[in-house]
PDB file of C-alpha atoms in Angstrom:
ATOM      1  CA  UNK A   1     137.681  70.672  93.050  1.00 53.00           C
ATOM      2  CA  UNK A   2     139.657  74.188  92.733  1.00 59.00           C
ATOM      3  CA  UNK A   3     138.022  77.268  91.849  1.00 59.00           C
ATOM      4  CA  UNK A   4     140.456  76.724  88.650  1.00 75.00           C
ATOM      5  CA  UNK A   5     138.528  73.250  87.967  1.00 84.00           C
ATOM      6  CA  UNK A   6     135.205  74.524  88.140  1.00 90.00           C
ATOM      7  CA  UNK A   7     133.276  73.773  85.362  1.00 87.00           C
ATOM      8  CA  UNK A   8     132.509  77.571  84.629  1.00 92.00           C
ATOM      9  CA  UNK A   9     136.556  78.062  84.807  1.00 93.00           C
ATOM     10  CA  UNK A  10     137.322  75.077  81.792  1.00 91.00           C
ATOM     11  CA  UNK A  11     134.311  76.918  80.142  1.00 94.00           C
ATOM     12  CA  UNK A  12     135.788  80.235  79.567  1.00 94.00           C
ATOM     13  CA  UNK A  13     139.676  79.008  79.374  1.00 93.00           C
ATOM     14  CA  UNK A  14     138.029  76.420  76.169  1.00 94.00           C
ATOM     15  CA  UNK A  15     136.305  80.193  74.910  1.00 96.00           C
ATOM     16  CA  UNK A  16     139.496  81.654  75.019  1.00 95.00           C
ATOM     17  CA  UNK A  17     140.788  78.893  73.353  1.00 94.00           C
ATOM     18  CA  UNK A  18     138.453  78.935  70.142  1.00 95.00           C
ATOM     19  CA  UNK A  19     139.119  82.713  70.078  1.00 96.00           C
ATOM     20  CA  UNK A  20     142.921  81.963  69.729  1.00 94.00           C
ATOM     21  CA  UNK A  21     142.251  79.338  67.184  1.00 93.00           C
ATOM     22  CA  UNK A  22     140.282  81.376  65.268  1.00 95.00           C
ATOM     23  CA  UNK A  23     142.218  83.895  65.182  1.00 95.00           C
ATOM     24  CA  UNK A  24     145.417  82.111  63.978  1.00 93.00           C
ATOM     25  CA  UNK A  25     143.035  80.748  61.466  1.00 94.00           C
ATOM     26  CA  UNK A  26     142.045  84.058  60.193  1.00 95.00           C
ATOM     27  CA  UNK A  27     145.804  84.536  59.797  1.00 91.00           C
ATOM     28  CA  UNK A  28     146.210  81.054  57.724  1.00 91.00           C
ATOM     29  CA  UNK A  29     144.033  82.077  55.497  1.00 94.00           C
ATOM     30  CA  UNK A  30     145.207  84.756  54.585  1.00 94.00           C
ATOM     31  CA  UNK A  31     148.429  83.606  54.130  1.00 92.00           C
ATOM     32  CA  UNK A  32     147.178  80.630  51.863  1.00 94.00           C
ATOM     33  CA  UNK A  33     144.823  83.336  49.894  1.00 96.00           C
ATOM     34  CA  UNK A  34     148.297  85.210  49.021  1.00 95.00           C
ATOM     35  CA  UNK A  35     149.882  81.926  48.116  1.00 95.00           C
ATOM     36  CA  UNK A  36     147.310  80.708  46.132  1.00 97.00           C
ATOM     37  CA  UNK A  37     147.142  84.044  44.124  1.00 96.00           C
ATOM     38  CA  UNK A  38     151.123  83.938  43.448  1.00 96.00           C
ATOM     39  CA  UNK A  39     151.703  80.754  41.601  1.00 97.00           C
ATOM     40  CA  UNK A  40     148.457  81.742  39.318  1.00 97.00           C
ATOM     41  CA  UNK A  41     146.486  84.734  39.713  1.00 96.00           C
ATOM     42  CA  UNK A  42     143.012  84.310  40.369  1.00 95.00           C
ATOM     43  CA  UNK A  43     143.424  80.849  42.004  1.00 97.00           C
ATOM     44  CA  UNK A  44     141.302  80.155  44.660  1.00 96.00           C
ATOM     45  CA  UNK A  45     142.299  78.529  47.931  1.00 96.00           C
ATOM     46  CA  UNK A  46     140.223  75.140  47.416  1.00 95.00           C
ATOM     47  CA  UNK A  47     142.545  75.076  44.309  1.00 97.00           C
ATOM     48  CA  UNK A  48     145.840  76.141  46.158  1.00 97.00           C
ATOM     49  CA  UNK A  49     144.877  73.224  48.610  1.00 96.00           C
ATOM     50  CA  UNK A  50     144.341  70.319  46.078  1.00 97.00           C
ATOM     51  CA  UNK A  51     147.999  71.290  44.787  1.00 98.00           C
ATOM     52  CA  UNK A  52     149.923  71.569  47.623  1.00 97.00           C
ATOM     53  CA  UNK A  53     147.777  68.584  48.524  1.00 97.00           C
ATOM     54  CA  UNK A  54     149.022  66.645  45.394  1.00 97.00           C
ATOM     55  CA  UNK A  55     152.362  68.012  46.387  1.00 97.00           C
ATOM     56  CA  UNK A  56     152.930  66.700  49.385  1.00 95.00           C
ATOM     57  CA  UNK A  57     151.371  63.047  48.808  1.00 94.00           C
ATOM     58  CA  UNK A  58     152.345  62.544  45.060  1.00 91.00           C
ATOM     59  CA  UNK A  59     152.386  60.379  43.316  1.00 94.00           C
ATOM     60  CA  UNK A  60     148.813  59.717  44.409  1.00 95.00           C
ATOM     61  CA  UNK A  61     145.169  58.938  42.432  1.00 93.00           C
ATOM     62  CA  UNK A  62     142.610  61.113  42.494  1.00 92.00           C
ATOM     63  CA  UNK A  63     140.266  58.830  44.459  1.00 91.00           C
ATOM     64  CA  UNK A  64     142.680  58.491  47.334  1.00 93.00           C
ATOM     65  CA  UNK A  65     142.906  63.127  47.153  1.00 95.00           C
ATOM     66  CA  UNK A  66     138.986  63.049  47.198  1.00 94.00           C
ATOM     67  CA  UNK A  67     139.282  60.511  50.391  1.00 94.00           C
ATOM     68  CA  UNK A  68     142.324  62.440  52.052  1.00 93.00           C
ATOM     69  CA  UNK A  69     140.021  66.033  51.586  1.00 94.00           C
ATOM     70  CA  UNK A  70     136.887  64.791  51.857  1.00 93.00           C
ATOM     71  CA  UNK A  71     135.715  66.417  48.285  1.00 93.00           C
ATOM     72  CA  UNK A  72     133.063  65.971  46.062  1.00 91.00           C
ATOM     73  CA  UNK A  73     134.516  63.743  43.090  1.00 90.00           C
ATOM     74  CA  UNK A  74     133.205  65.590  40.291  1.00 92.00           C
ATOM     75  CA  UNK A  75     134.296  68.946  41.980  1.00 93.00           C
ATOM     76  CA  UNK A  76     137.824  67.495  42.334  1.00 95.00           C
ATOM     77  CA  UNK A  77     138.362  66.147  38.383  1.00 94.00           C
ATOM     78  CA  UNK A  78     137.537  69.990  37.316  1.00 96.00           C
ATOM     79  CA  UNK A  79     139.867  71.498  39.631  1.00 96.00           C
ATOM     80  CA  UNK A  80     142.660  68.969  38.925  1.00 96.00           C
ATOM     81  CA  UNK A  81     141.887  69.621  34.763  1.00 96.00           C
ATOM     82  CA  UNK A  82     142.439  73.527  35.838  1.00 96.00           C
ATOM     83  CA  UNK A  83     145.576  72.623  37.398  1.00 97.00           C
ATOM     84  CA  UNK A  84     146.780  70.598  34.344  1.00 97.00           C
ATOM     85  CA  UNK A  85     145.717  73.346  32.426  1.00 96.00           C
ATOM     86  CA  UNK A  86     147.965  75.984  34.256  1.00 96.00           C
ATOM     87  CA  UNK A  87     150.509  73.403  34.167  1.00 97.00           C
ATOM     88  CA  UNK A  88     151.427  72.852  37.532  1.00 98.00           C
ATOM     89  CA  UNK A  89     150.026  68.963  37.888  1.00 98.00           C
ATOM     90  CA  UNK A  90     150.459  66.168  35.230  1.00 97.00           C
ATOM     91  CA  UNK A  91     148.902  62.747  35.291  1.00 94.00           C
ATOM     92  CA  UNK A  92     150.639  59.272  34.749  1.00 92.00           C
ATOM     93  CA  UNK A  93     148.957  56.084  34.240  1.00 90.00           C
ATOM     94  CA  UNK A  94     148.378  54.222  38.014  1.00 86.00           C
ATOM     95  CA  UNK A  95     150.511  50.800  37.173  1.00 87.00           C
ATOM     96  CA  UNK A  96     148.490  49.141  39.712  1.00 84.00           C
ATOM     97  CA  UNK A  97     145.479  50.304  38.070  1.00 82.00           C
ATOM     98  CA  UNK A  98     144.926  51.184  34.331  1.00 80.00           C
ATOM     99  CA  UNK A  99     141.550  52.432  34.399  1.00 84.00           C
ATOM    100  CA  UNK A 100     143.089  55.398  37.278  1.00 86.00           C
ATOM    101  CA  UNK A 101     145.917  57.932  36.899  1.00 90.00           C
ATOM    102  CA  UNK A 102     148.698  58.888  39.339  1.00 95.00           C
ATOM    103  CA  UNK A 103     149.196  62.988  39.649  1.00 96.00           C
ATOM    104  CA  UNK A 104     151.804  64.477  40.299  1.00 97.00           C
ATOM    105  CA  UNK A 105     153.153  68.134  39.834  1.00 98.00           C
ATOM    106  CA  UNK A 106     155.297  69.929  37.492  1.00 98.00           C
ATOM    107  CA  UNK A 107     158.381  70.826  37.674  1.00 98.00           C
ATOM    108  CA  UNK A 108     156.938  74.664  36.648  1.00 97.00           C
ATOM    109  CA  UNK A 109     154.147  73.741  39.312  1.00 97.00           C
ATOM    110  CA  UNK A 110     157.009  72.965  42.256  1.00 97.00           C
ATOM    111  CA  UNK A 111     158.964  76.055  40.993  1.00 97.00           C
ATOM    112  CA  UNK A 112     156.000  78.829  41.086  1.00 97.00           C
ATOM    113  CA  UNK A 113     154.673  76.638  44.797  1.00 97.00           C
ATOM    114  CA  UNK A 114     158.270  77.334  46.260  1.00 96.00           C
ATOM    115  CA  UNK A 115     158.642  81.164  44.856  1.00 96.00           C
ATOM    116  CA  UNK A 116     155.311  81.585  46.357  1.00 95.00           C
ATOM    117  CA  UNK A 117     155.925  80.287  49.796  1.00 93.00           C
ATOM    118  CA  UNK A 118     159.320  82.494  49.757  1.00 92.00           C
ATOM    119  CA  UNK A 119     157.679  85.643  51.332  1.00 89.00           C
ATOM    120  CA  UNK A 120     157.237  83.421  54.597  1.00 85.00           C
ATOM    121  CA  UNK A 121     159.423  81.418  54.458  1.00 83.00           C
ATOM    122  CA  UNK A 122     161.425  81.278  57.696  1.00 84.00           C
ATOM    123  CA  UNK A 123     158.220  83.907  59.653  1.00 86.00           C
ATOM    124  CA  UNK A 124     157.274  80.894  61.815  1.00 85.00           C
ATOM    125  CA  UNK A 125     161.061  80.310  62.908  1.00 86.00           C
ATOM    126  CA  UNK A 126     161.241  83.854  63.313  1.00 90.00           C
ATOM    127  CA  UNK A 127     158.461  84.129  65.826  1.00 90.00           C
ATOM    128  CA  UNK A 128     159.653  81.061  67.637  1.00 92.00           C
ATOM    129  CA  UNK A 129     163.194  82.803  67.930  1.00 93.00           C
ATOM    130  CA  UNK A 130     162.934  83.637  71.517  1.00 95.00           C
ATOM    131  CA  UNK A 131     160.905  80.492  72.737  1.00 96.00           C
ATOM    132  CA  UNK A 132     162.388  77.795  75.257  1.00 96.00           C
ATOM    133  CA  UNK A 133     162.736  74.636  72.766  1.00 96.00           C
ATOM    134  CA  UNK A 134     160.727  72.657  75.277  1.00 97.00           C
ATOM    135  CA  UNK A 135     158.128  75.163  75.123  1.00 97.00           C
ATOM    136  CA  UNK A 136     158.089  74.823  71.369  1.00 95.00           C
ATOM    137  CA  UNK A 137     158.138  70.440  72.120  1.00 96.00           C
ATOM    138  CA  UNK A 138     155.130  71.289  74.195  1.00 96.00           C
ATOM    139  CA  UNK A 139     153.518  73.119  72.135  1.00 95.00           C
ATOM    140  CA  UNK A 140     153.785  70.548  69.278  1.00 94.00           C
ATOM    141  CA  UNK A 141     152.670  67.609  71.951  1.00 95.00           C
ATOM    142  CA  UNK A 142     149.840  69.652  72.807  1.00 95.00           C
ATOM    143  CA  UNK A 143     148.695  70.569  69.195  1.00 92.00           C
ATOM    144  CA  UNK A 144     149.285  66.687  68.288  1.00 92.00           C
ATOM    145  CA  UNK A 145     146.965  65.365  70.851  1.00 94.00           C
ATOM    146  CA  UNK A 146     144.304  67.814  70.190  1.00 92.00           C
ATOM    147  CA  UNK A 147     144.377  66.520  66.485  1.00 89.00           C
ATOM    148  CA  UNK A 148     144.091  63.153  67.352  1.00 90.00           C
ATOM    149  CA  UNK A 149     141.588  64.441  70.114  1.00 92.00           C
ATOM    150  CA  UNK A 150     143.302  62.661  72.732  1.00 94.00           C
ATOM    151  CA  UNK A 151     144.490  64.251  76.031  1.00 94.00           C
ATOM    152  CA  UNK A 152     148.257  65.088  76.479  1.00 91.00           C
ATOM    153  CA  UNK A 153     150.343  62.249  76.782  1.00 84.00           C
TER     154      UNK A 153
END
């Protein structure tokens, strides 16, 4: 074992690690607190999270949202009535199931979500202008496995 695979070594680089992530998270958000306060002022990020949630799986029941975010029911049907009410989500009846609704957003709702995303739109491609494109590959490899919390293929 190398001084660089001492356990005291993987330690620190795993410290500097969480430091990095934290940061970056810091940075998201921010970024989603902005976003969330453009398409309706006031909204909070849990809110801004269940719509761009809804967004990006619709059409889909609110059962299968509480599953994908891990939320409380209850807390879930009141923010999904605020974002009818604001008119950025509708529901349809689930074919497959009467008794459930399918939601889906507005057309308003897609329009105020995509003039909110415009201030950064294109900052990540921006900071990745100068990067090797395997580096970027890598980078995507590496951030896939640690979300599946397997090592590197």
């Amino acid at each position: 074992m190398t001084s660089e695979q001492t356990p005291g070594a993987r330690a620190e680089a795993v410290r500097s690690l969480e430091a990095e992530f934290s940061e970056l998270i810091s940075r998201i958000r921010k970024i989603i607190t902005e976003n969330a306060h453009r398409v309706s002022p006031g909204m909070l990020p849990g809110a801004y999270k269940v719509f761009t949630s809804i967004v990006r799986c619709e059409p889909v029941t609110q059962a299968a949202l509480a599953e994908q975010l891990a939320l409380d029911k209850g807390q879930l049907s009141r923010t999904v009535r605020e974002l009818e009410e604001l008119g950025l989500v509708t529901r349809t009846p689930d074919p497959a199931d009467r008794r459930s609704s399918r939601l889906s957003a507005t057309p308003e709702g897609l329009a105020r979500l995509t003039a909110a995303r415009a201030p950064q739109q294109g900052t990540l491609h921006a900071v990745l202008e100068d990067w090797d494109l395997d580096d970027i590959r890598n980078l995507t490899r590496l951030l896939r496995a640690l979300t599946n919390g397997t090592p590197p293929a």
